Amino acid sequence: MSHFDLAAIGAGLPVAGMVDSLPACGPVVVEAPPGTGKTTLVPPAISNLVDGTTLVTAPRRVAVRAAARRLSLLDASPLGTRIGYSIRGEHKDGSLVEFVTPGVLLNRLLKDPELTGVGAVVIDEVHERQLDTDVVLAMLMEVAYLRDDLYLAAMSATLDAQALADHMGAQVVSTESVIHPLDVSYHPHPGRAEGTREFYEHVADLAAGAPASERTLVFVPGVREVELVCSHLPDAAPLHGRLTSREQDVALDGDAPVVVATSIAESSITVPGVRRVVDAGLSRVPRRDASRAMTGLVTVSAATTSADQRAGRAGRLGPGTVLRAYSQSDYQHFAADIAPEITTADLTSAALTMAAWGSPDLPLLTPPPAAALDAAHATLRALGALDADNTITTHGRRLAAMPMDPRLGTALLRHGSGAAATVAALTEGLSGDLSRARAPKRVVDRLARLVDSSAPVPAGDVVATAFPEWVAKQQGGREYLLANGTRATLDSSITPTEWIAAAEVQLTRGGAIIRSAAPTELPTDRIEERTRASLVDGKVRARRTTTIGAIELTSTPVTLTPEDAAEALAGITFDQFPLTEKAQALKHRLDFLHAQHGDPWPDVTQGDYTPEIQQLARGATLKNLDMHAALMRQLPWPEATRMDELAPERLAVPSGSHPRIDYSTGRPIVRVKLQECFGLVGSPSISNMPVLFHLLSPAGRELAVTDDLESFWNGPYQDVRKEMRGRYPKHPWPEDPWTAQATARTKNRM
């Protein structure tokens, strides 16, 4: 097999000086700034060291195509011979080097865990911390452990290379890049936080009017903003992940003076000829809202590392200019680095992949949040992809093999080829009214071949099958209530109808916005009828409702039988029961015993209050319940006989009085006049916890707080005595308050 001419490919690339330092076998971490040529030169250099194909992942389809095309040009070999690429629905063979997206490689690993015929894998742009990249790196680490002939490399522009190397058990090879001086200026606009049209007009104004020799690269958060800025710049070319190969070439090879891009141009793709950068300072990232159990795309300020990478794009060829559409103070408050997507994104697809892979301890760079992983498992169980113990099912394995989100895969399998057009629109990330969206025919045909043939299916039915929790009912105008309980506003590009099925919900500072949806009919198959009971003014009130999730369709008052009322009230919590002062004091004592001794003393909030619920069901009111008796019923036997010993209600003091002990703070507290404690040498303990005394004056004002009477008598008391005996001369203030004689003298004068 012929080798690559590294000298010809690497001519003029800063990374060329370090390829001779690559080890003969992996694992290795290659650290190099954006624009140094690592994506172009490192893969063929590693290919020269191994037998078999070298696979290279890039996090986006447009970056995969661009990298393969550039290397084939420099190698002077037709694309599809020595160099190839593979993205969803598009493939060109590469006998030596093949560029792929992480998703494609994940599917390949599930089909062929040994990666037959592959000699090396290079994971590029690890610093972006995309979810698929993190998962595929962890899976490859396990493959490399079993296959010592597999050369594994990870490439990063900004990530802590040594920490990554330590995780992988790898060595680090680094290269520097010459960054020319940058003239950085700040141009804030008040509409930036809200992402107003005026703000993006401001961004376009900053990009306009540059000298012809200074090609301008503009960074905005998403496709919608790319199109908005381009609409104000007639000579601008867009660059984002939804472009066709031909449209991509216009930005990369054309002579457009301005290229408007998403974060794809930070490090994944190098736009040639750039001497000027305009940065909106915003990124669009997934965020999971645990309270609403949903994940949406959120526009946030870019991380400092991202802002610096964007600026660096202006300094590759010579001195550059950077215009930031935000203030220097904004920059100083940016997050230091990108949050790993595994900590913020929906994990449904990743959880399915990990279940299909079957490794119990996948070596992920960052562990997934337990709540997010639990939510993903619940979704997969609802889809039938996992069984009760989260083991993958036959249906789950079929979904894992499909190149799409498992929810979309389920919709395609259920509805057949008639759903392919809508599923294609969703996989392509199209927004707006999905009933009118048109995905590329090649994508539709590819998806249709995966399933049984069927007649066309309404887009709303397909979306509702994939995202049942986002079926929504109009509340008025463009306001909708989703089945999961979220209130959202319909994007202005979509015509409102009474019922819609949403496919993309963007969480913004102003609330949730439905960016992608299709009209649908009332989903009668999902209507649930239930009787809901609640306590109103202390009595049971019931209504029979029909609902679709959180959407209430009808509600009718009903009278319940005692049996039905008891069942409906099964979810009542302890804090809904009102407690008298006597019952509250008992609860505080029992809480203290539970905290100090544990079992068998119970947590009474988790006790059995079935008799009280039955009384309510038969018509009693809350205020008539005897909660003191209910609490006494929770006491363990025979330990209950020791309650007065372990947590007495009152404390005997030398004066003969018995002040009440307050347990409400979790420790025993006694408020008592100071003279009544004369004769107590030290503080008594209750269940091994010293009593905290609030010592009061004869008028009941607080003089001191202590749980160490001995130290108080020998110290602070003398100052209290000097001040108080003149104010209260008729009350005893002995010099020896801890003695029995002092107690006797006190009783004689009180």
XYZ file of C-alpha atoms in Angstrom:
750
model
C 0.000 0.000 0.000
C 1.470 3.373 -1.019
C 2.128 6.016 1.573
C 1.290 9.713 1.709
C 3.835 12.366 0.715
C 3.797 14.275 3.992
C 6.189 16.939 2.767
C 3.870 17.871 -0.099
C 0.702 17.749 2.006
C 2.216 19.645 4.937
C 3.948 22.412 2.993
C 3.331 25.658 4.855
C 1.349 24.063 7.688
C 2.578 24.886 11.229
C 1.852 21.319 12.337
C 4.362 19.926 9.803
C 7.195 20.366 12.297
C 5.745 17.925 14.794
C 4.562 14.952 12.702
C 7.969 13.283 13.049
C 7.324 13.297 16.812
C 4.263 11.097 16.526
C 4.883 7.780 18.332
C 4.932 4.525 16.377
C 1.829 3.340 18.274
C -0.938 4.981 20.231
C -2.593 6.219 22.228
C -1.527 9.813 21.670
C -3.018 13.259 22.247
C -2.188 15.855 19.608
C -2.433 19.410 20.910
C -2.519 22.124 18.264
C -4.401 25.442 17.894
C -7.048 25.915 15.183
C -5.656 26.637 11.740
C -2.368 24.799 12.222
C -3.329 22.007 9.799
C -3.678 19.145 12.287
C -6.857 17.807 10.639
C -5.117 17.826 7.246
C -1.690 16.405 8.112
C -1.971 14.226 11.240
C -4.353 11.606 9.709
C -2.098 10.819 6.693
C 0.944 10.845 8.992
C -0.683 8.242 11.246
C -1.890 6.331 8.183
C 1.748 5.926 7.145
C 2.405 4.172 10.486
C -0.366 1.566 10.389
C -1.891 -1.185 8.294
C -5.512 -0.726 7.338
C -7.737 2.321 7.036
C -7.372 5.362 9.272
C -10.747 6.704 10.387
C -10.998 10.374 11.379
C -13.997 11.825 13.187
C -15.055 15.449 12.834
C -18.061 16.628 14.820
C -20.094 18.020 11.902
C -21.000 16.809 8.421
C -19.813 19.999 6.739
C -16.431 19.625 8.476
C -16.170 15.980 7.381
C -16.748 16.860 3.734
C -14.370 19.822 3.865
C -11.554 17.842 5.501
C -11.823 14.953 3.022
C -11.953 17.305 0.055
C -8.925 19.330 1.207
C -6.767 16.252 1.836
C -7.685 14.718 -1.523
C -6.674 17.937 -3.292
C -3.326 18.108 -1.490
C -2.742 14.386 -2.112
C -3.652 14.843 -5.790
C -5.894 11.782 -5.599
C -9.576 11.720 -6.587
C -11.969 11.886 -3.661
C -13.336 8.378 -3.166
C -10.094 6.479 -3.812
C -7.333 6.933 -1.223
C -9.369 9.483 0.759
C -13.077 9.151 1.431
C -15.769 10.267 3.795
C -18.959 8.954 5.304
C -21.798 11.002 6.693
C -25.442 10.166 7.228
C -26.778 9.169 3.805
C -23.594 9.965 1.881
C -20.472 7.847 1.409
C -17.292 7.830 -0.676
C -14.758 5.046 -0.201
C -11.319 5.807 1.151
C -8.733 3.027 1.130
C -6.255 4.908 3.347
C -8.125 7.678 5.188
C -11.857 8.037 5.737
C -13.425 11.031 7.481
C -16.658 10.317 9.396
C -18.958 11.947 11.892
C -18.948 10.504 15.425
C -22.507 9.251 14.856
C -21.442 7.238 11.827
C -18.553 5.734 13.773
C -20.842 4.861 16.703
C -23.096 2.884 14.350
C -20.071 1.187 12.818
C -18.783 0.192 16.247
C -22.133 -1.327 17.208
C -22.143 -3.400 13.994
C -18.439 -4.323 14.151
C -16.941 -3.780 17.638
C -13.498 -4.928 16.452
C -13.403 -2.390 13.580
C -12.200 -4.983 11.104
C -9.778 -3.532 8.564
C -9.225 -0.335 10.567
C -5.663 0.368 11.679
C -6.123 3.739 13.393
C -8.824 6.098 14.617
C -8.245 9.828 15.071
C -10.832 11.698 17.169
C -10.681 15.358 16.166
C -11.991 18.423 18.012
C -12.212 16.659 21.376
C -12.142 20.066 23.061
C -15.668 20.805 21.787
C -16.907 18.150 24.267
C -19.785 17.085 22.043
C -21.772 14.174 23.388
C -21.191 11.755 20.488
C -17.464 12.553 20.533
C -17.201 11.793 24.265
C -19.087 8.499 23.861
C -17.150 7.328 20.806
C -13.819 8.140 22.496
C -14.794 6.045 25.529
C -15.871 3.104 23.343
C -12.639 3.281 21.320
C -10.572 3.240 24.494
C -12.157 -0.140 25.282
C -11.534 -1.395 21.735
C -7.893 -0.281 21.902
C -7.493 -2.123 25.203
C -8.499 -5.365 23.462
C -6.758 -4.570 20.169
C -3.183 -3.537 20.839
C -2.655 -2.967 17.111
C -5.275 -0.189 16.961
C -3.644 3.248 16.889
C -5.866 5.667 18.838
C -5.287 9.417 18.672
C -7.272 12.375 20.032
C -6.747 15.916 18.760
C -7.617 19.044 20.687
C -7.216 22.778 20.246
C -7.942 24.078 23.753
C -8.720 21.200 26.119
C -6.262 20.448 28.936
C -4.145 18.045 26.896
C -2.377 16.495 29.872
C -5.657 15.738 31.654
C -6.986 14.109 28.466
C -3.746 12.149 28.071
C -3.934 10.958 31.690
C -7.489 9.762 31.080
C -6.452 7.863 27.963
C -3.085 6.653 29.233
C -1.538 8.527 26.303
C 1.446 10.736 25.569
C 1.123 14.321 24.376
C 2.534 15.763 21.154
C 2.150 19.523 20.809
C 2.703 22.239 18.259
C 2.513 25.996 18.491
C 0.896 28.385 16.041
C 2.059 31.840 15.130
C -0.823 34.193 15.869
C -0.259 37.633 14.440
C -1.200 40.774 16.375
C -4.915 41.434 16.648
C -6.685 44.786 16.871
C -9.631 43.933 19.155
C -12.453 46.435 19.639
C -15.792 46.233 21.442
C -19.135 47.368 20.009
C -21.965 46.461 22.412
C -25.640 46.641 21.484
C -28.601 46.594 23.928
C -30.454 43.904 21.964
C -27.755 41.249 22.289
C -29.183 39.420 25.319
C -32.616 39.103 23.674
C -31.187 38.405 20.206
C -33.303 41.095 18.563
C -33.391 41.752 14.820
C -31.811 45.133 15.559
C -28.862 43.405 17.180
C -28.204 41.240 14.121
C -28.560 44.306 11.895
C -25.839 45.803 14.099
C -23.692 42.693 13.540
C -24.225 43.038 9.780
C -23.235 46.708 9.942
C -19.986 45.762 11.698
C -19.248 43.240 8.941
C -19.978 45.642 6.089
C -17.515 48.035 4.518
C -14.283 46.109 5.001
C -11.448 46.509 2.466
C -11.535 43.928 -0.324
C -8.281 42.430 0.959
C -9.785 41.691 4.369
C -12.215 38.794 4.073
C -14.575 38.927 7.046
C -15.772 35.937 9.068
C -18.904 36.580 11.166
C -19.885 34.331 14.078
C -23.554 34.029 15.119
C -25.251 31.288 17.191
C -27.466 29.455 14.687
C -28.812 28.959 11.185
C -31.652 31.419 11.684
C -29.218 34.157 12.667
C -26.897 33.273 9.753
C -29.789 33.826 7.350
C -30.820 37.053 9.093
C -27.340 38.599 8.881
C -26.898 37.431 5.277
C -30.176 39.144 4.381
C -28.493 42.472 5.212
C -25.265 41.626 3.353
C -25.969 40.822 -0.298
C -22.408 39.590 -0.955
C -22.233 37.331 2.103
C -22.044 33.523 1.998
C -23.586 31.346 4.746
C -21.687 28.510 6.441
C -23.482 26.045 8.696
C -24.209 22.357 9.132
C -27.319 22.164 6.947
C -25.597 23.210 3.718
C -25.214 20.971 0.703
C -21.732 20.299 -0.635
C -22.233 22.861 -3.383
C -23.396 25.560 -0.937
C -20.452 24.759 1.328
C -18.041 25.270 -1.551
C -19.342 28.814 -2.070
C -18.194 29.747 1.433
C -14.907 27.856 1.357
C -13.787 28.294 -2.240
C -15.746 31.288 -3.489
C -14.774 34.931 -3.356
C -17.569 36.151 -1.059
C -16.080 39.024 0.964
C -18.098 38.019 4.054
C -18.774 34.526 5.402
C -21.450 34.282 8.100
C -21.008 31.124 10.155
C -22.089 29.271 13.253
C -19.524 27.924 15.710
C -18.551 25.373 13.037
C -15.901 27.843 11.851
C -14.278 28.148 15.297
C -12.067 25.116 14.836
C -13.807 22.452 12.724
C -13.425 24.348 9.436
C -10.842 26.904 8.353
C -12.288 29.594 6.097
C -9.471 30.751 3.794
C -8.375 34.373 3.461
C -9.853 35.667 6.707
C -8.232 38.818 8.118
C -11.222 40.207 9.964
C -13.647 38.641 12.479
C -16.993 39.950 13.741
C -18.225 38.043 16.776
C -21.740 38.199 18.221
C -20.353 36.419 21.309
C -23.227 33.933 21.423
C -23.527 30.146 21.192
C -26.528 27.858 20.849
C -26.288 24.887 23.154
C -28.606 22.167 24.506
C -29.868 22.669 28.020
C -31.943 20.232 30.025
C -34.641 21.722 32.228
C -35.034 19.070 34.921
C -38.100 20.760 36.437
C -39.971 20.380 33.121
C -38.182 17.171 32.072
C -37.325 18.655 28.701
C -34.280 19.651 26.706
C -34.183 22.571 24.336
C -31.676 24.738 22.550
C -30.657 27.834 24.481
C -28.723 30.851 23.231
C -26.037 31.788 25.747
C -22.873 33.849 25.857
C -19.922 32.038 24.343
C -17.172 30.699 26.582
C -13.925 32.637 26.800
C -12.115 29.841 24.974
C -14.622 30.067 22.112
C -14.332 33.852 21.899
C -10.538 33.557 21.789
C -10.664 30.873 19.090
C -12.968 33.029 16.995
C -10.655 36.008 17.371
C -7.652 33.871 16.456
C -9.167 33.171 13.042
C -8.308 36.771 12.101
C -4.620 36.360 12.970
C -3.579 33.308 10.932
C -2.327 35.111 7.830
C -1.059 38.365 9.329
C -2.205 41.190 11.612
C -5.971 40.971 11.971
C -8.993 42.903 13.133
C -11.598 41.634 15.619
C -14.874 43.458 16.212
C -16.798 42.116 19.183
C -20.506 42.971 19.328
C -20.395 43.049 23.103
C -18.569 44.948 25.836
C -15.241 44.171 27.456
C -17.153 43.682 30.707
C -19.328 41.047 28.970
C -16.177 39.216 27.844
C -14.764 39.219 31.363
C -17.951 37.567 32.637
C -18.026 34.771 30.020
C -17.657 31.214 31.325
C -14.041 30.069 31.153
C -14.708 27.006 28.999
C -17.385 25.070 27.166
C -19.647 22.911 29.358
C -19.412 19.240 28.308
C -22.574 18.443 26.367
C -23.041 15.257 28.390
C -23.856 17.460 31.415
C -26.509 19.571 29.675
C -28.055 17.619 26.779
C -30.799 15.054 26.371
C -29.115 11.664 26.809
C -31.705 9.415 25.155
C -29.629 8.521 22.074
C -26.416 8.208 24.063
C -28.091 5.977 26.660
C -29.377 3.691 23.895
C -25.908 3.494 22.338
C -24.330 2.661 25.701
C -26.981 0.004 26.372
C -26.320 -1.541 22.950
C -22.547 -1.447 23.572
C -23.071 -3.295 26.845
C -20.076 -2.036 28.822
C -20.985 -1.402 32.486
C -18.097 1.005 33.139
C -17.598 3.035 29.973
C -14.566 5.329 30.548
C -16.282 8.656 29.805
C -14.358 11.895 30.235
C -17.245 13.252 32.312
C -19.900 11.053 33.934
C -23.490 11.836 32.939
C -25.772 13.427 35.559
C -27.774 10.698 37.254
C -31.110 12.517 36.844
C -30.576 13.074 33.109
C -29.571 9.437 32.609
C -32.603 8.235 34.579
C -34.848 10.409 32.387
C -33.242 8.956 29.250
C -33.788 5.410 30.499
C -37.432 6.231 31.261
C -37.931 7.530 27.708
C -36.303 4.426 26.250
C -38.451 2.145 28.384
C -41.540 4.011 27.153
C -40.357 3.444 23.576
C -39.862 -0.269 24.273
C -36.122 0.039 23.659
C -35.181 -1.023 27.205
C -36.870 -3.489 29.519
C -37.628 -2.895 33.197
C -34.004 -3.357 34.309
C -32.682 -1.126 31.476
C -31.457 -4.036 29.376
C -31.736 -3.366 25.658
C -34.579 -5.112 23.822
C -34.778 -6.417 20.268
C -36.643 -3.243 19.310
C -33.926 -1.222 21.039
C -31.190 -2.908 19.000
C -33.076 -2.105 15.828
C -33.385 1.524 16.907
C -29.688 1.689 17.831
C -28.792 0.602 14.300
C -30.878 3.366 12.749
C -29.099 6.659 11.948
C -31.431 8.871 13.944
C -32.775 9.727 17.372
C -34.603 6.681 18.807
C -37.832 8.688 19.057
C -37.699 9.390 15.328
C -36.758 5.772 14.672
C -39.789 4.620 16.623
C -42.061 6.938 14.606
C -40.574 5.671 11.323
C -40.973 2.028 12.317
C -44.541 2.564 13.488
C -45.786 4.499 10.462
C -43.585 3.029 7.705
C -42.256 4.743 4.605
C -45.166 7.210 4.608
C -43.488 8.951 7.538
C -40.091 9.213 5.826
C -40.610 12.771 4.549
C -41.366 14.129 8.023
C -38.637 12.106 9.731
C -36.173 13.317 7.076
C -37.149 16.924 7.799
C -36.529 16.298 11.506
C -33.181 14.561 10.983
C -32.096 17.462 8.748
C -32.983 19.907 11.520
C -35.590 21.788 9.472
C -37.729 24.218 11.445
C -41.035 25.965 10.919
C -44.186 24.171 9.760
C -43.096 20.577 9.204
C -46.186 19.817 7.116
C -44.665 22.086 4.466
C -40.982 21.254 5.038
C -39.133 19.567 2.196
C -36.076 17.512 3.055
C -33.672 16.411 0.283
C -35.181 13.582 -1.751
C -32.095 11.409 -1.283
C -32.593 11.574 2.496
C -36.288 10.733 2.230
C -35.593 7.787 -0.091
C -32.858 6.467 2.182
C -35.153 6.492 5.221
C -38.044 4.962 3.280
C -35.857 1.968 2.409
C -35.333 1.223 6.112
C -38.976 0.324 6.799
C -42.081 -1.248 5.309
C -43.934 0.586 2.558
C -46.968 2.642 3.599
C -49.170 5.501 2.389
C -48.207 9.107 3.256
C -48.778 9.940 6.906
C -49.712 13.449 8.145
C -46.685 15.222 9.584
C -48.497 15.940 12.844
C -49.136 12.230 13.441
C -45.461 11.425 12.922
C -44.252 14.221 15.223
C -46.807 13.296 17.902
C -45.549 9.701 17.849
C -41.930 10.836 18.248
C -42.606 13.534 20.863
C -45.915 12.724 22.605
C -45.021 14.974 25.533
C -44.927 17.967 23.143
C -48.429 17.647 21.732
C -49.902 21.077 22.499
C -53.279 22.814 22.696
C -53.814 26.459 21.813
C -54.533 28.633 24.839
C -55.153 31.773 22.832
C -53.323 33.376 19.929
C -49.837 31.892 19.775
C -49.809 30.621 23.358
C -49.834 26.843 23.812
C -49.838 24.351 26.661
C -47.736 21.247 26.021
C -48.747 17.835 27.332
C -45.747 17.889 29.669
C -47.107 21.008 31.372
C -44.836 23.574 29.718
C -46.340 26.773 28.357
C -44.754 27.926 25.103
C -45.164 30.504 22.353
C -45.486 29.440 18.712
C -42.832 30.868 16.404
C -44.148 33.574 14.074
C -43.257 31.471 11.002
C -45.849 28.798 11.909
C -49.584 29.232 11.406
C -51.420 28.558 14.671
C -54.063 25.823 14.838
C -55.970 24.471 17.828
C -53.704 21.413 18.146
C -50.079 21.086 17.129
C -47.320 18.527 17.589
C -44.040 20.264 18.421
C -40.628 18.888 17.443
C -38.294 21.661 18.633
C -38.815 23.804 21.712
C -36.232 26.488 22.361
C -35.801 27.672 25.945
C -35.148 31.425 25.997
C -34.944 34.095 28.655
C -38.477 35.092 27.767
C -39.865 31.557 27.982
C -40.196 28.508 25.736
C -40.658 29.027 21.979
C -41.913 26.339 19.603
C -39.594 26.560 16.579
C -40.700 23.437 14.746
C -44.164 21.869 14.666
C -46.970 20.472 12.533
C -50.741 20.843 12.851
C -52.553 17.818 14.201
C -55.981 16.718 15.357
C -57.148 16.054 18.876
C -55.243 12.834 19.735
C -58.228 10.865 20.974
C -56.139 7.730 21.498
C -54.204 9.508 24.259
C -57.169 10.837 26.230
C -57.170 9.662 29.832
C -60.162 9.853 32.149
C -59.514 10.056 35.831
C -61.087 11.251 39.031
C -59.015 13.739 40.945
C -59.706 14.575 44.556
C -58.292 17.480 46.519
C -58.815 19.114 49.865
C -60.743 22.368 49.606
C -61.353 24.239 52.863
C -60.366 21.073 54.682
C -62.895 18.783 52.970
C -62.624 16.360 50.069
C -63.746 17.742 46.716
C -63.576 15.645 43.546
C -63.739 16.252 39.811
C -63.786 13.822 36.929
C -61.394 15.030 34.229
C -60.350 14.026 30.755
C -56.771 14.960 29.946
C -53.916 14.558 27.534
C -50.975 14.744 29.865
C -51.186 18.136 31.586
C -53.799 19.403 29.113
C -57.229 19.313 30.717
C -60.064 18.811 28.219
C -63.078 18.521 30.541
C -63.673 18.747 34.278
C -66.932 17.833 36.052
C -67.651 17.870 39.825
C -68.519 14.421 41.190
C -69.475 12.920 44.525
C -67.227 10.119 45.648
C -68.053 7.057 47.659
C -65.919 6.789 50.801
C -63.936 4.015 49.125
C -63.234 6.121 46.027
C -62.411 9.153 48.141
C -59.930 7.155 50.209
C -58.266 5.888 47.045
C -58.138 9.402 45.541
C -56.575 10.764 48.738
C -53.838 8.125 48.811
C -51.302 10.723 47.756
C -51.956 13.151 50.605
C -48.735 14.136 52.362
C -48.122 14.636 56.058
C -47.605 18.375 55.740
C -51.229 18.726 54.577
C -52.456 17.661 58.033
C -52.811 20.667 60.391
C -51.228 20.157 63.806
C -52.402 21.648 67.066
C -49.790 23.138 69.382
C -49.867 19.939 71.434
C -49.445 17.724 68.331
C -46.669 19.951 66.974
C -44.737 19.696 70.247
C -45.064 15.895 70.132
C -43.841 15.818 66.532
C -40.778 17.860 67.533
C -39.978 15.347 70.290
C -40.349 12.435 67.875
C -38.208 14.187 65.235
C -35.521 14.632 67.906
C -35.638 10.954 68.854
C -35.464 9.887 65.198
C -32.463 12.146 64.588
C -30.625 11.091 67.763
C -31.383 7.366 67.847
C -32.629 6.356 64.390
C -34.470 3.062 64.290
C -36.825 2.080 65.764
C -37.872 5.714 66.293
C -39.673 6.534 63.020
C -39.727 9.501 60.673
C -43.339 10.353 61.413
C -43.792 12.244 58.128
C -43.595 8.822 56.455
C -46.007 7.160 58.855
C -49.305 5.404 58.211
C -52.238 7.827 58.431
C -54.786 5.617 56.733
C -57.373 6.024 59.548
C -57.213 9.814 59.180
C -57.564 9.571 55.394
C -60.582 7.311 55.863
C -62.137 9.849 58.213
C -61.696 12.532 55.542
C -63.199 10.208 52.949
C -66.290 9.777 55.161
C -66.771 13.540 55.366
C -64.606 14.709 58.255
C -62.699 17.985 57.949
C -58.987 18.388 58.489
C -59.440 20.506 61.617
C -61.445 17.718 63.289
C -58.678 15.126 62.987
C -56.892 14.150 66.207
C -53.304 14.327 64.953
C -51.851 13.995 68.450
C -53.404 10.536 68.687
C -52.284 9.802 65.121
C -48.701 10.634 66.042
C -48.829 8.569 69.212
C -49.949 5.651 67.046
C -46.636 5.835 65.160
C -44.562 5.125 68.295
C -42.652 1.823 68.423
C -43.395 -0.678 71.162
C -41.966 -1.304 73.751
C -39.540 1.608 73.179
C -42.415 4.068 73.534
C -42.322 3.493 77.314
C -38.900 5.197 77.376
C -39.930 8.345 75.509
C -40.184 10.459 78.670
C -36.713 9.270 79.649
C -35.090 9.886 76.251
C -36.983 13.078 75.332
C -38.899 14.409 78.349
C -41.476 17.161 77.932
C -40.165 19.163 80.914
C -36.917 19.634 82.829
C -36.751 19.651 86.629
C -34.642 22.564 87.941
C -33.459 23.233 91.566
C -36.147 25.886 92.150
C -38.749 23.146 91.914
C -40.308 24.345 88.677
C -40.517 22.258 85.534
C -40.021 24.461 82.424
C -41.074 22.990 79.060
C -38.334 21.663 76.760
C -38.507 22.941 73.182
C -37.282 20.456 70.523
C -38.345 22.476 67.459
C -34.774 23.276 66.366
C -33.557 19.687 66.625
C -31.935 20.121 70.040
C -33.398 20.507 73.563
C -33.863 24.167 74.541
C -35.145 25.487 77.876
C -36.157 29.086 78.508
C -35.977 29.694 82.256
C -35.264 32.493 84.720
C -31.625 32.479 85.726
C -32.359 32.246 89.506
C -34.235 28.958 88.984
C -30.978 27.320 87.853
C -28.954 28.187 90.949
C -27.595 24.873 92.241
C -27.063 23.314 88.824
C -23.325 22.807 88.581
C -23.361 21.812 84.883
C -25.804 21.540 81.977
C -27.874 18.347 81.948
C -27.971 16.254 78.767
C -30.920 14.685 76.969
C -30.102 11.710 74.726
C -26.425 12.698 74.967
C -27.110 16.266 73.787
C -26.524 19.138 76.279
C -29.579 21.253 77.026
C -29.289 24.774 75.633
C -30.410 27.259 78.315
C -31.878 30.655 77.486
C -31.352 32.312 80.870
C -33.837 35.095 81.551
C -33.941 38.114 83.857
C -36.696 38.453 86.501
C -38.598 40.438 83.845
C -38.240 37.635 81.309
C -35.583 39.287 79.128
C -32.790 37.132 77.788
C -29.500 37.510 79.692
C -27.421 34.665 78.269
C -27.556 31.535 76.096
C -25.364 28.573 77.054
C -25.168 24.788 76.992
C -22.265 24.854 79.506
C -23.563 26.175 82.848
C -20.298 25.478 84.676
C -18.343 27.758 82.351
C -21.130 30.358 82.545
C -21.114 30.401 86.394
C -17.331 30.766 86.489
C -17.182 33.508 83.897
C -19.949 35.571 82.304
C -22.276 35.202 85.316
C -20.147 37.544 87.441
C -20.644 40.349 84.883
C -24.376 39.594 84.745
C -24.517 39.683 88.571
C -22.845 43.101 88.758
C -25.323 44.577 86.286
C -28.504 42.867 87.485
C -28.337 43.035 91.315
C -28.659 46.820 91.248
C -31.588 46.639 88.830
C -33.347 43.805 90.725
C -32.218 44.165 94.380
C -35.067 42.039 95.733
C -33.866 38.994 93.789
C -30.949 36.806 94.876
C -27.611 37.181 93.029
C -25.241 34.918 95.054
C -21.536 34.783 94.376
C -21.729 30.958 94.493
C -24.750 30.147 92.282
C -23.740 26.520 91.740
C -24.007 25.454 95.402
C -26.885 23.899 97.320
C -26.730 26.796 99.822
C -27.344 29.218 96.985
C -30.405 27.209 96.025
C -31.742 27.357 99.601
C -31.168 31.114 99.879
C -32.913 31.602 96.563
C -36.006 29.655 97.628
C -36.241 31.722 100.814
C -36.245 34.996 98.831
C -38.436 34.005 95.879
